[in-house]
Coordinates of C-alpha atoms and ligand atoms in Angstrom, one line a residue:
M1 CA 21.4 20.7 60.0
L2 CA 20.0 22.8 62.4
D3 CA 18.8 19.8 64.5
F4 CA 22.3 18.5 64.3
A5 CA 23.3 21.7 65.2
R6 CA 21.2 22.4 68.3
T7 CA 22.1 18.7 69.3
G8 CA 25.7 19.6 69.0
A9 CA 25.2 22.6 71.0
A10 CA 23.3 21.2 73.8
V11 CA 26.1 18.2 74.3
G12 CA 28.7 21.5 74.1
G13 CA 26.6 22.9 76.8
T14 CA 26.9 20.2 79.1
S15 CA 30.0 18.9 81.0
A16 CA 28.4 15.9 82.5
T17 CA 29.3 12.8 80.4
L18 CA 25.9 11.1 80.8
E19 CA 23.9 14.0 79.7
K20 CA 25.8 14.3 76.7
T21 CA 25.5 10.6 75.5
R22 CA 21.2 10.9 76.3
V23 CA 21.2 14.5 74.2
L24 CA 22.9 12.5 71.4
A25 CA 21.1 9.2 71.5
A26 CA 17.9 10.6 71.5
Y27 CA 18.7 12.9 68.3
F28 CA 20.4 9.6 66.5
R29 CA 17.3 7.8 67.5
S30 CA 14.9 10.6 65.9
L31 CA 16.8 10.3 62.5
D32 CA 14.4 7.9 60.5
N33 CA 16.6 7.0 57.7
D34 CA 19.7 5.2 57.9
D35 CA 21.7 7.5 55.6
D36 CA 21.1 10.6 57.6
L37 CA 22.0 8.4 61.0
R38 CA 25.3 7.7 59.0
R39 CA 26.0 10.9 58.1
A40 CA 25.2 12.2 61.7
A41 CA 27.6 9.9 63.3
V42 CA 30.1 10.8 60.9
F43 CA 29.8 14.7 61.5
M44 CA 29.2 14.2 65.3
A45 CA 32.8 12.5 65.2
G46 CA 34.2 15.9 63.6
R47 CA 34.7 14.2 60.3
P48 CA 33.4 15.4 56.5
F49 CA 33.2 11.9 55.3
G50 CA 33.3 8.4 56.9
Q51 CA 36.4 6.9 57.4
S52 CA 35.6 3.9 54.9
K53 CA 35.5 6.4 52.1
R54 CA 38.8 7.6 52.6
R55 CA 38.4 10.9 51.0
T56 CA 39.9 14.7 52.3
L57 CA 38.4 17.7 51.7
G58 CA 41.5 19.3 50.6
L59 CA 40.1 23.0 52.1
G60 CA 42.4 24.8 53.5
W61 CA 42.0 27.5 56.6
A62 CA 42.6 30.4 54.8
A63 CA 40.1 29.7 52.0
L64 CA 37.3 28.9 54.8
S65 CA 38.1 32.0 56.4
K66 CA 37.8 34.0 53.1
V67 CA 34.6 32.6 52.7
V68 CA 33.3 33.5 56.2
G69 CA 34.6 37.0 56.0
A70 CA 33.0 37.3 52.5
I71 CA 29.6 36.5 53.6
S72 CA 29.8 38.4 57.0
G73 CA 30.8 41.8 55.2
R74 CA 32.8 42.5 58.6
D75 CA 36.2 43.8 58.2
D76 CA 39.3 42.2 59.3
T77 CA 40.1 44.1 62.6
E78 CA 36.6 43.0 63.7
L79 CA 37.1 39.1 62.1
Q80 CA 40.1 39.5 63.9
S81 CA 38.9 40.3 67.2
L82 CA 36.0 37.9 66.8
F83 CA 38.2 35.1 66.2
R84 CA 40.7 36.0 69.4
K85 CA 37.0 35.8 71.3
H86 CA 36.4 32.0 70.2
S87 CA 39.7 30.3 69.2
D88 CA 37.2 28.1 67.0
F89 CA 36.5 28.2 63.5
G90 CA 32.9 27.0 63.9
D91 CA 32.0 29.3 66.9
W92 CA 33.7 32.4 65.1
A93 CA 31.6 31.7 61.9
G94 CA 28.8 31.4 63.9
E95 CA 29.1 34.9 65.6
A96 CA 30.4 36.4 62.2
L97 CA 27.6 34.8 60.4
E98 CA 25.0 36.2 62.7
G99 CA 22.1 38.4 61.0
R100 CA 24.3 37.6 57.4
T101 CA 22.6 34.9 56.4
E102 CA 19.3 33.5 54.9
N103 CA 18.7 31.5 58.3
G104 CA 17.4 28.6 56.7
D105 CA 17.9 24.9 56.9
V106 CA 19.0 22.2 55.0
P107 CA 19.0 18.4 55.1
L108 CA 22.3 16.5 56.2
E109 CA 22.1 15.1 52.8
E110 CA 22.8 18.6 51.1
V111 CA 25.6 19.3 53.3
E112 CA 26.9 16.0 52.4
K113 CA 26.7 16.8 48.7
T114 CA 28.2 20.0 49.4
L115 CA 31.3 18.7 50.9
E116 CA 31.7 16.2 48.2
G117 CA 31.4 19.2 45.7
I118 CA 34.1 21.0 47.6
R119 CA 36.5 17.9 47.3
T120 CA 35.7 17.1 44.0
A121 CA 36.6 21.0 43.1
R122 CA 39.9 22.1 42.4
G123 CA 41.8 25.0 43.6
A124 CA 40.1 28.5 43.9
A125 CA 36.8 26.7 42.9
K126 CA 36.6 24.8 46.1
A127 CA 35.4 28.0 47.9
A128 CA 31.8 28.3 45.8
P129 CA 29.9 25.3 46.9
L130 CA 30.9 26.4 50.4
E131 CA 30.0 29.9 50.2
K132 CA 26.1 29.0 48.4
L133 CA 25.5 26.5 51.3
L134 CA 26.7 29.0 54.2
R135 CA 24.7 31.8 52.9
R136 CA 21.5 29.8 53.0
L137 CA 22.1 28.5 56.6
H138 CA 20.9 29.9 60.0
P139 CA 24.2 30.7 61.9
E140 CA 24.2 28.1 64.4
A141 CA 23.7 25.4 61.7
A142 CA 26.8 27.2 59.6
R143 CA 28.7 27.2 62.8
F144 CA 28.3 23.5 63.3
V145 CA 29.0 22.9 59.0
V146 CA 32.6 24.9 59.4
K147 CA 33.3 22.9 62.7
V148 CA 32.9 19.7 60.3
I149 CA 34.8 21.3 57.7
A150 CA 37.6 22.1 60.4
G151 CA 37.6 18.6 61.5
E152 CA 36.9 19.1 65.3
M153 CA 33.5 20.0 67.1
R154 CA 35.2 21.1 70.1
I155 CA 32.3 19.7 72.2
G156 CA 33.6 17.7 74.1
L157 CA 32.4 14.8 72.3
S158 CA 35.0 11.7 71.9
E159 CA 34.6 9.4 69.4
G160 CA 33.9 6.9 72.5
L161 CA 31.2 9.1 73.8
V162 CA 29.8 8.7 70.1
E163 CA 29.9 5.1 70.0
A164 CA 28.5 5.0 74.0
A165 CA 25.5 7.3 72.1
I166 CA 24.9 5.2 69.6
A167 CA 24.8 2.0 72.0
E168 CA 22.1 4.0 74.3
A169 CA 20.1 4.9 71.0
F170 CA 19.6 1.5 70.0
G171 CA 19.6 -0.4 73.2
Q172 CA 23.3 -2.2 72.5
P173 CA 26.1 -2.7 75.2
V174 CA 28.8 -0.7 74.4
T175 CA 31.1 -3.1 73.7
Q176 CA 29.1 -4.6 71.2
V177 CA 29.3 -1.2 69.4
R178 CA 33.0 -0.9 69.8
R179 CA 33.5 -4.0 68.3
V180 CA 31.4 -3.2 65.3
H181 CA 33.4 0.0 64.9
L182 CA 36.9 -1.8 65.1
I183 CA 35.5 -4.1 62.3
T184 CA 34.2 -1.6 60.4
G185 CA 36.5 1.2 61.0
D186 CA 33.8 3.8 60.4
I187 CA 31.7 5.4 62.9
G188 CA 28.8 5.9 60.1
E189 CA 28.6 2.6 59.2
T190 CA 28.7 1.2 62.8
A191 CA 25.8 3.3 63.6
V192 CA 23.7 1.7 60.9
R193 CA 25.0 -1.7 61.7
V194 CA 23.8 -1.2 65.4
K195 CA 20.4 0.1 64.4
R196 CA 19.7 -3.2 62.3
G197 CA 20.9 -5.2 65.0
L198 CA 23.6 -6.4 62.6
I199 CA 25.6 -7.2 65.9
E200 CA 26.2 -10.7 65.9
T201 CA 26.6 -10.9 61.9
S202 CA 28.6 -8.1 61.9
K203 CA 31.5 -9.7 59.9
L204 CA 34.0 -7.5 57.8
T205 CA 33.6 -6.2 54.5
L206 CA 36.1 -6.7 51.8
F207 CA 37.7 -3.0 50.7
Q208 CA 36.7 -1.6 54.1
P209 CA 40.0 -2.0 55.9
I210 CA 39.7 -3.1 59.4
R211 CA 41.8 -2.3 62.2
F212 CA 45.0 -4.6 62.7
M213 CA 45.5 -7.0 65.8
L214 CA 48.5 -5.7 68.0
A215 CA 50.8 -7.5 70.5
S216 CA 51.7 -6.9 73.5
P217 CA 55.4 -6.9 74.6
V218 CA 56.9 -9.5 77.0
E219 CA 60.4 -9.9 78.3
T220 CA 61.0 -13.7 79.0
A221 CA 59.6 -17.0 77.1
A222 CA 58.5 -18.0 80.8
E223 CA 56.4 -14.8 80.9
A224 CA 55.0 -15.6 77.4
F225 CA 53.7 -18.8 78.7
E226 CA 52.1 -17.4 81.9
R227 CA 50.5 -14.5 80.2
M228 CA 49.2 -16.5 77.1
G229 CA 48.0 -19.3 79.7
A230 CA 48.0 -22.2 76.5
E231 CA 49.7 -25.6 76.8
K232 CA 51.5 -24.2 73.6
V233 CA 52.1 -21.3 71.7
W234 CA 53.0 -20.9 67.9
T235 CA 55.5 -18.6 67.2
E236 CA 56.4 -16.6 63.7
E237 CA 59.4 -14.5 63.3
K238 CA 59.3 -10.8 63.9
Y239 CA 59.4 -9.6 60.6
D240 CA 61.0 -6.1 60.2
G241 CA 58.8 -4.5 57.5
V242 CA 55.7 -2.5 57.1
R243 CA 52.3 -4.3 58.4
C244 CA 50.2 -4.7 55.1
Q245 CA 46.5 -5.4 54.9
L246 CA 45.9 -6.8 51.6
H247 CA 42.0 -7.3 50.1
H248 CA 41.2 -9.1 47.1
A249 CA 38.1 -10.2 45.1
D250 CA 37.1 -10.6 41.5
G251 CA 40.5 -9.1 40.3
R252 CA 40.0 -5.7 42.6
V253 CA 43.0 -5.5 45.2
E254 CA 43.3 -2.9 47.9
L255 CA 46.0 -2.5 50.3
F256 CA 46.1 -0.8 53.6
S257 CA 48.8 0.5 56.1
R258 CA 48.8 0.0 59.7
D259 CA 46.9 3.6 60.0
L260 CA 44.2 1.9 57.5
K261 CA 45.8 4.5 54.8
E262 CA 45.5 3.0 51.3
T263 CA 48.8 2.0 50.2
T264 CA 47.9 -0.2 46.9
R265 CA 50.3 2.3 44.2
A266 CA 53.0 1.7 46.4
F267 CA 53.1 -2.1 46.1
P268 CA 52.1 -2.9 42.3
E269 CA 54.0 -6.3 42.6
L270 CA 51.6 -7.2 45.3
A271 CA 48.4 -5.7 43.3
E272 CA 49.3 -7.3 40.2
N273 CA 49.7 -10.9 41.3
A274 CA 47.0 -11.0 43.7
P275 CA 44.1 -11.5 41.4
K276 CA 46.2 -14.9 40.6
L277 CA 44.7 -16.5 44.2
E278 CA 41.7 -16.6 42.3
H279 CA 40.1 -16.4 45.5
A280 CA 38.4 -13.6 47.3
V281 CA 40.8 -13.0 50.5
L282 CA 42.0 -11.0 53.1
F283 CA 45.7 -11.1 54.6
D284 CA 47.3 -9.6 57.1
G285 CA 51.0 -9.4 56.6
E286 CA 54.3 -7.6 56.5
V287 CA 55.8 -6.3 53.4
L288 CA 59.6 -6.8 53.0
A289 CA 62.1 -5.5 50.6
H290 CA 63.9 -8.3 48.9
R291 CA 66.0 -8.9 45.9
D292 CA 67.9 -11.8 43.9
G293 CA 66.4 -14.0 47.0
K294 CA 67.7 -12.0 49.4
V295 CA 65.6 -9.7 52.0
L296 CA 66.9 -6.5 52.2
R297 CA 67.5 -4.2 55.3
F298 CA 64.4 -1.8 56.2
F299 CA 66.4 0.9 55.1
E300 CA 66.0 -0.2 51.3
L301 CA 62.3 -0.5 51.9
Q302 CA 62.2 2.5 53.5
H303 CA 63.8 4.1 50.6
R304 CA 60.9 3.2 48.5
L305 CA 57.9 4.2 50.8
G306 CA 59.5 7.5 50.5
R307 CA 59.1 7.8 47.1
K308 CA 55.9 9.4 45.5
Q309 CA 55.5 7.1 42.2
V310 CA 56.9 3.8 42.0
T311 CA 59.5 3.8 38.9
A312 CA 60.5 0.7 36.6
D313 CA 63.6 1.3 38.1
L314 CA 62.9 1.3 42.0
R315 CA 60.6 -1.6 41.4
R316 CA 63.6 -3.4 39.8
E317 CA 66.2 -1.9 42.6
V318 CA 63.8 -2.8 45.7
P319 CA 61.5 -5.1 44.8
V320 CA 58.6 -6.5 47.8
V321 CA 56.8 -9.5 49.3
L322 CA 54.3 -9.8 51.3
V323 CA 54.9 -12.1 54.3
I324 CA 51.3 -13.4 55.1
F325 CA 50.6 -14.4 59.1
D326 CA 46.9 -14.3 58.8
L327 CA 43.7 -14.8 56.7
L328 CA 40.8 -13.1 57.7
Y329 CA 38.2 -13.5 55.0
L330 CA 38.0 -16.5 52.2
D331 CA 35.4 -16.6 49.6
G332 CA 32.4 -14.9 51.2
R333 CA 33.4 -16.4 54.5
S334 CA 34.9 -14.0 57.8
L335 CA 37.2 -15.7 59.6
L336 CA 37.5 -13.3 62.3
D337 CA 36.1 -15.5 65.1
E338 CA 38.0 -18.9 63.9
P339 CA 40.7 -19.7 65.9
L340 CA 44.4 -19.0 64.6
A341 CA 44.9 -22.6 63.7
E342 CA 41.9 -22.9 61.5
R343 CA 42.9 -19.4 59.9
R344 CA 46.1 -20.8 58.8
R345 CA 44.8 -24.3 57.7
L346 CA 43.1 -22.3 55.3
L347 CA 45.7 -20.1 54.4
E348 CA 48.0 -22.9 53.9
G349 CA 45.4 -24.4 51.8
L350 CA 45.6 -21.3 49.0
G351 CA 49.2 -22.4 47.7
V352 CA 50.2 -18.8 47.5
E353 CA 53.4 -18.0 45.5
H354 CA 55.8 -15.4 45.1
P355 CA 55.3 -12.4 45.9
F356 CA 53.8 -14.0 48.5
L357 CA 55.1 -16.2 51.0
L358 CA 53.8 -17.6 54.3
A359 CA 55.0 -16.4 57.6
R360 CA 57.6 -19.0 59.1
L361 CA 55.5 -21.1 62.0
E362 CA 56.8 -23.5 64.7
E363 CA 55.5 -24.8 67.8
A364 CA 56.9 -24.5 71.6
T365 CA 55.4 -26.3 74.4
S366 CA 57.4 -25.2 76.9
P367 CA 59.9 -21.8 77.9
A368 CA 63.0 -23.7 76.9
D369 CA 61.9 -24.4 73.3
L370 CA 60.5 -20.8 73.3
D371 CA 63.8 -19.8 74.3
R372 CA 65.7 -21.9 71.9
I373 CA 63.2 -20.8 69.3
F374 CA 64.2 -17.5 69.9
A375 CA 67.8 -17.7 70.0
D376 CA 67.2 -19.5 66.1
T377 CA 65.3 -16.5 65.2
R378 CA 68.1 -14.2 66.2
E379 CA 70.6 -16.2 64.3
R380 CA 68.5 -15.9 61.0
G381 CA 69.0 -11.8 61.8
H382 CA 65.3 -10.9 62.8
E383 CA 64.6 -8.8 66.0
G384 CA 62.6 -10.6 67.6
L385 CA 59.8 -13.6 67.9
M386 CA 55.8 -13.3 68.1
A387 CA 54.3 -15.7 70.0
K388 CA 50.7 -16.3 69.3
D389 CA 47.8 -18.6 70.8
P390 CA 46.6 -20.8 68.1
A391 CA 43.1 -21.3 69.7
S392 CA 42.6 -17.3 69.9
P393 CA 40.2 -15.3 67.2
Y394 CA 41.7 -12.4 65.3
T395 CA 40.4 -9.3 67.5
P396 CA 40.7 -6.2 65.4
G397 CA 42.4 -3.2 67.3
R398 CA 43.6 -4.8 70.3
R399 CA 46.3 -5.6 71.7
G400 CA 45.6 -8.2 74.0
L401 CA 47.4 -11.5 75.3
A402 CA 46.6 -13.7 72.3
W403 CA 49.8 -12.3 70.4
L404 CA 52.7 -11.2 72.4
K405 CA 56.2 -10.0 71.0
L406 CA 59.2 -11.3 72.8
K407 CA 62.2 -8.8 72.2
R408 CA 65.4 -9.0 74.0
P409 CA 68.6 -7.2 74.3
L410 CA 70.6 -8.4 71.2
A411 CA 74.0 -8.6 73.4
T412 CA 76.2 -6.3 76.1
L413 CA 79.2 -4.8 75.1
D414 CA 82.1 -3.9 77.7
V415 CA 83.2 -0.7 76.8
V416 CA 84.8 2.7 78.5
V417 CA 83.6 5.9 79.3
T418 CA 85.2 9.1 77.3
A419 CA 83.0 11.7 78.1
V420 CA 80.3 12.6 80.2
E421 CA 77.4 15.4 80.3
W422 CA 75.7 16.8 83.0
G423 CA 71.9 15.6 83.0
H424 CA 68.7 17.5 82.9
G425 CA 65.4 18.0 85.0
K426 CA 65.5 15.6 88.0
R427 CA 69.3 14.9 86.9
K428 CA 70.3 18.4 87.0
G429 CA 73.8 19.1 88.7
V430 CA 74.5 15.3 88.0
L431 CA 76.8 13.7 85.4
S432 CA 74.6 11.1 84.1
D433 CA 75.1 10.8 80.2
Y434 CA 77.9 8.7 79.3
T435 CA 79.7 8.3 75.8
F436 CA 81.2 5.4 75.4
A437 CA 83.8 3.7 73.7
V438 CA 85.3 0.0 72.4
K439 CA 89.3 -0.7 71.0
D440 CA 90.0 -0.5 67.7
T441 CA 92.9 -2.9 67.9
A442 CA 94.1 -1.8 64.1
T443 CA 95.2 1.9 65.8
G444 CA 94.9 1.3 69.2
R445 CA 92.7 4.0 69.8
L446 CA 89.5 4.0 71.4
V447 CA 86.7 4.8 69.5
N448 CA 83.3 5.7 70.5
V449 CA 79.9 4.1 69.4
G450 CA 77.3 5.4 71.9
K451 CA 75.7 7.2 74.9
A452 CA 74.0 6.2 77.8
Y453 CA 71.4 7.8 80.0
T454 CA 69.8 4.8 81.9
G455 CA 70.5 2.2 84.0
L456 CA 71.8 3.3 87.2
T457 CA 70.2 4.4 90.3
D458 CA 70.6 7.8 91.5
A459 CA 72.8 6.8 94.1
E460 CA 75.5 5.2 91.8
I461 CA 75.0 8.6 89.2
A462 CA 76.0 10.8 92.7
E463 CA 79.0 8.3 93.1
M464 CA 79.9 8.4 89.2
T465 CA 79.5 12.2 89.3
K466 CA 82.3 12.3 92.0
R467 CA 84.5 9.8 89.9
F468 CA 84.3 11.7 86.5
M469 CA 85.3 15.1 88.1
S470 CA 88.6 13.8 89.5
L471 CA 88.9 12.1 85.9
T472 CA 88.1 15.1 84.0
V473 CA 91.1 16.0 81.4
D474 CA 89.2 18.6 79.5
D475 CA 86.2 20.6 81.4
R476 CA 83.8 21.8 78.5
G477 CA 81.0 23.5 80.4
W478 CA 78.0 21.1 79.7
A479 CA 80.6 18.2 79.0
R480 CA 83.4 16.9 80.2
V481 CA 86.4 14.6 78.7
V482 CA 87.3 12.1 81.1
K483 CA 90.3 9.7 81.1
P484 CA 89.1 6.5 79.9
E485 CA 89.3 4.3 83.4
V486 CA 85.5 3.6 84.0
V487 CA 84.6 0.2 82.4
L488 CA 80.9 -0.5 81.6
E489 CA 78.7 -3.3 80.5
V490 CA 76.1 -2.2 78.2
A491 CA 73.2 -3.3 76.8
F492 CA 71.4 -2.7 73.4
D493 CA 68.8 -3.6 70.9
S494 CA 70.1 -3.0 67.7
I495 CA 73.5 -1.2 65.6
Q496 CA 73.4 1.0 63.1
H497 CA 76.1 2.3 61.0
S498 CA 76.7 6.1 61.9
G499 CA 78.6 9.2 60.8
R500 CA 78.3 10.7 64.2
H501 CA 81.3 8.2 66.2
A502 CA 84.5 7.7 65.1
S503 CA 83.6 4.0 65.1
G504 CA 81.3 4.5 62.0
Y505 CA 78.5 2.9 64.5
A506 CA 76.1 3.9 67.1
L507 CA 74.3 1.2 69.6
R508 CA 70.5 2.1 69.6
F509 CA 69.0 2.2 73.2
P510 CA 72.0 1.5 75.0
R511 CA 71.6 1.1 78.9
I512 CA 74.4 0.2 81.6
V513 CA 73.8 -3.1 83.4
L514 CA 76.8 -3.2 85.5
I515 CA 79.8 -1.0 86.3
R516 CA 82.8 -3.3 85.8
D517 CA 85.0 -2.1 87.9
D518 CA 86.8 -6.1 87.9
K519 CA 87.5 -5.3 84.4
P520 CA 90.6 -3.6 83.0
V521 CA 90.1 -1.5 80.2
E522 CA 92.5 -3.5 77.7
E523 CA 90.0 -5.7 78.1
I524 CA 87.1 -3.9 76.7
D525 CA 85.3 -5.1 73.7
T526 CA 87.0 -4.3 70.6
L527 CA 85.6 -2.4 67.1
E528 CA 85.8 -5.6 65.2
R529 CA 83.1 -7.2 67.7
V530 CA 80.8 -4.6 67.0
A531 CA 81.0 -5.2 63.2
E532 CA 80.6 -8.9 63.3
L533 CA 77.7 -8.1 65.3
Y534 CA 76.5 -5.6 62.8
E535 CA 76.9 -8.3 60.2
R536 CA 75.6 -10.9 61.8
Y537 CA 72.3 -9.5 62.9
F538 CA 71.6 -6.6 60.4
G539 CA 74.0 -7.3 57.3
T540 CA 72.1 -8.4 54.1
K541 CA 70.0 -11.5 54.8
T542 CA 71.0 -14.5 52.7
E543 CA 69.0 -16.4 50.4
A544 CA 68.8 -19.3 52.9
S545 CA 67.0 -16.8 55.1
L546 CA 64.0 -16.1 52.3
T547 CA 63.7 -19.8 52.0
E548 CA 63.0 -20.1 55.4
V549 CA 60.5 -17.4 55.3
A550 CA 58.7 -19.0 52.3
E551 CA 58.5 -22.5 53.5
V552 CA 55.2 -23.6 55.2
S553 CA 55.9 -25.9 57.7
L554 CA 52.7 -27.7 59.2
P555 CA 51.9 -26.8 62.6
T556 CA 51.7 -30.1 64.2
R557 CA 55.1 -31.3 62.7
P558 CA 57.9 -31.2 65.2
R559 CA 60.9 -28.8 64.2
P560 CA 63.6 -31.1 63.3
Q561 CA 66.8 -30.4 65.5
S562 CA 69.2 -29.6 62.5
G563 CA 69.2 -26.1 62.8
R564 CA 67.0 -26.3 59.1
G565 CA 67.9 -23.7 56.9
R566 CA 70.5 -21.8 58.4
P567 CA 72.6 -20.0 56.4
P568 CA 76.0 -21.9 55.0
H569 CA 79.2 -20.4 57.0
G570 CA 80.4 -17.5 55.3
V571 CA 77.4 -16.7 53.5
G572 CA 76.8 -12.9 54.1
R573 CA 77.1 -13.1 57.7
G574 CA 80.7 -12.1 58.2
R575 CA 81.2 -15.0 60.6
Ligands
AMP1 P1 56.0 -3.3 67.4 O1 56.2 -2.6 66.1 O2 57.0 -3.5 68.0 O3 54.6 -2.8 68.2 O4 55.6 -4.6 66.8 C1 54.1 -5.1 66.1 C2 54.6 -5.2 64.9 O5 55.2 -6.2 64.5 C3 53.1 -5.1 64.2 O6 52.4 -4.4 63.6 C4 53.7 -6.3 62.6 O7 53.8 -5.0 61.8 C5 55.0 -6.7 62.7 N1 55.1 -8.0 63.0 C6 56.5 -8.4 62.5 N2 56.2 -9.9 62.1 C7 54.9 -10.0 62.3 C8 54.1 -11.2 62.8 N3 54.4 -12.6 62.3 N4 52.8 -11.4 63.4 C9 52.2 -10.3 63.7 N5 53.1 -8.7 63.4 C10 54.2 -8.7 63.3

């Protein structure tokens, strides 16, 4: 541990990145067994345990400082003044323990065992293993043990620099190290694989979560084609649930969330049914809530996610399905480098059954095609569309151009401004925040549905400020109620139920598209229209929309023009 600590101190002692990397690389190279290399890389990254172990120490700051305080024999005032000097637990402990310990050294393995002892002990018993270790150590080593426990080294060493040092230590390009790290999701495991030269063969291992592939946003269908540079693109609906990775082999099942936390217990119906697949697999997909054949709103899934325990009642009320859109591993074979088309072919060959469904797939060969699919997707109640290059490999952790997400404003509404507020920051001194309303035809009143801050130029805002000053009917200081005369066209992404506005709805992310001076207030949009849009896009989705999710369409088959699977009129859409 003392070597580790001295290396850490040397890294912290220079601000030159190259020097930090060199020092650390030399240390990594000096370690002659793989387990020590694994421990050293993990500790240097400021972690008590490798990420793949998914363990937490559960030792609070209070317990930590009590142990250090007790060993040091110093009084509180002295300890506090030392802490103020360092503002870092490790550095503080290092100085507080000077001359108060046995000045010894222990192998990294022993530090790891102690950390494991702390993790498994309960409550007050957690302090004992730590105290025993710190008493034996040289204060410099103790300083670094405390840094590892505190979860940060504060020696100017990012995880990226640890990757660079691993690359330098074992003569590999840092890009390769990064790739292995993305796949393993664990810096210790990465160091060992790189040392052993397992770069090309660095394939994923089941039950070690791998980072998710991400999508880049695009605004238009033409941009999607242009950026992807492909002749044809595959499309999938953009499902509004939670991302999920499912690992299964021989009856063992583990699920991971977008931040690679294990979530197996949150979705027992998936864990129970995965063994029926009779294949070792790693799926990437989206968990959706659904009941009685209907996809439920995200809100209901959230309700379930918020619970510690998934009771039988909750399972009945909000059951879940996994919509699978990728297969990364099959029966001992890593598929990361296979093209999406091949991964999908293998996935379709598995014949998955409820609660597993396959993402609905279509193919677009032109921007016009993609636009049409996008419009149909919207109609089915999905917020957007994913466009994927069928020839692309799965690149963990990357937000590249092989996956694009196409989102567009849901609609625009013509509204009238009813109140305005003074802006902040660079908008200080101008009226820049506009509350707006639609007409409730039942009562003839105006009802607010949102507030817009963006979309106008500085010149337009200045002009608007003058106008609203003269339209003010009630000056409340920070806000002014204005005569409803200014008509705006606003775009927005979605609608929510809301108690904040009299309308009962709130538009999300509204922005001003146009000032509609050509439009009289009598002709603005109505509350009925807002309710209609809400029902159409955010009301409970219909049975038909789930059947479509479940449908497996062959990628090469042209899509029928009949509007296949559209919900019959009047079913759950309010139209
Ligand atoms: P965003 O959260 O807007 O960055 O969109 C990316 C997210 O969309 C992903 O992390 C997934 O959780 C989700 N998603 C929904 N449907 C798909 C799909 N068919 N393919 C990939 N990601 C999807």
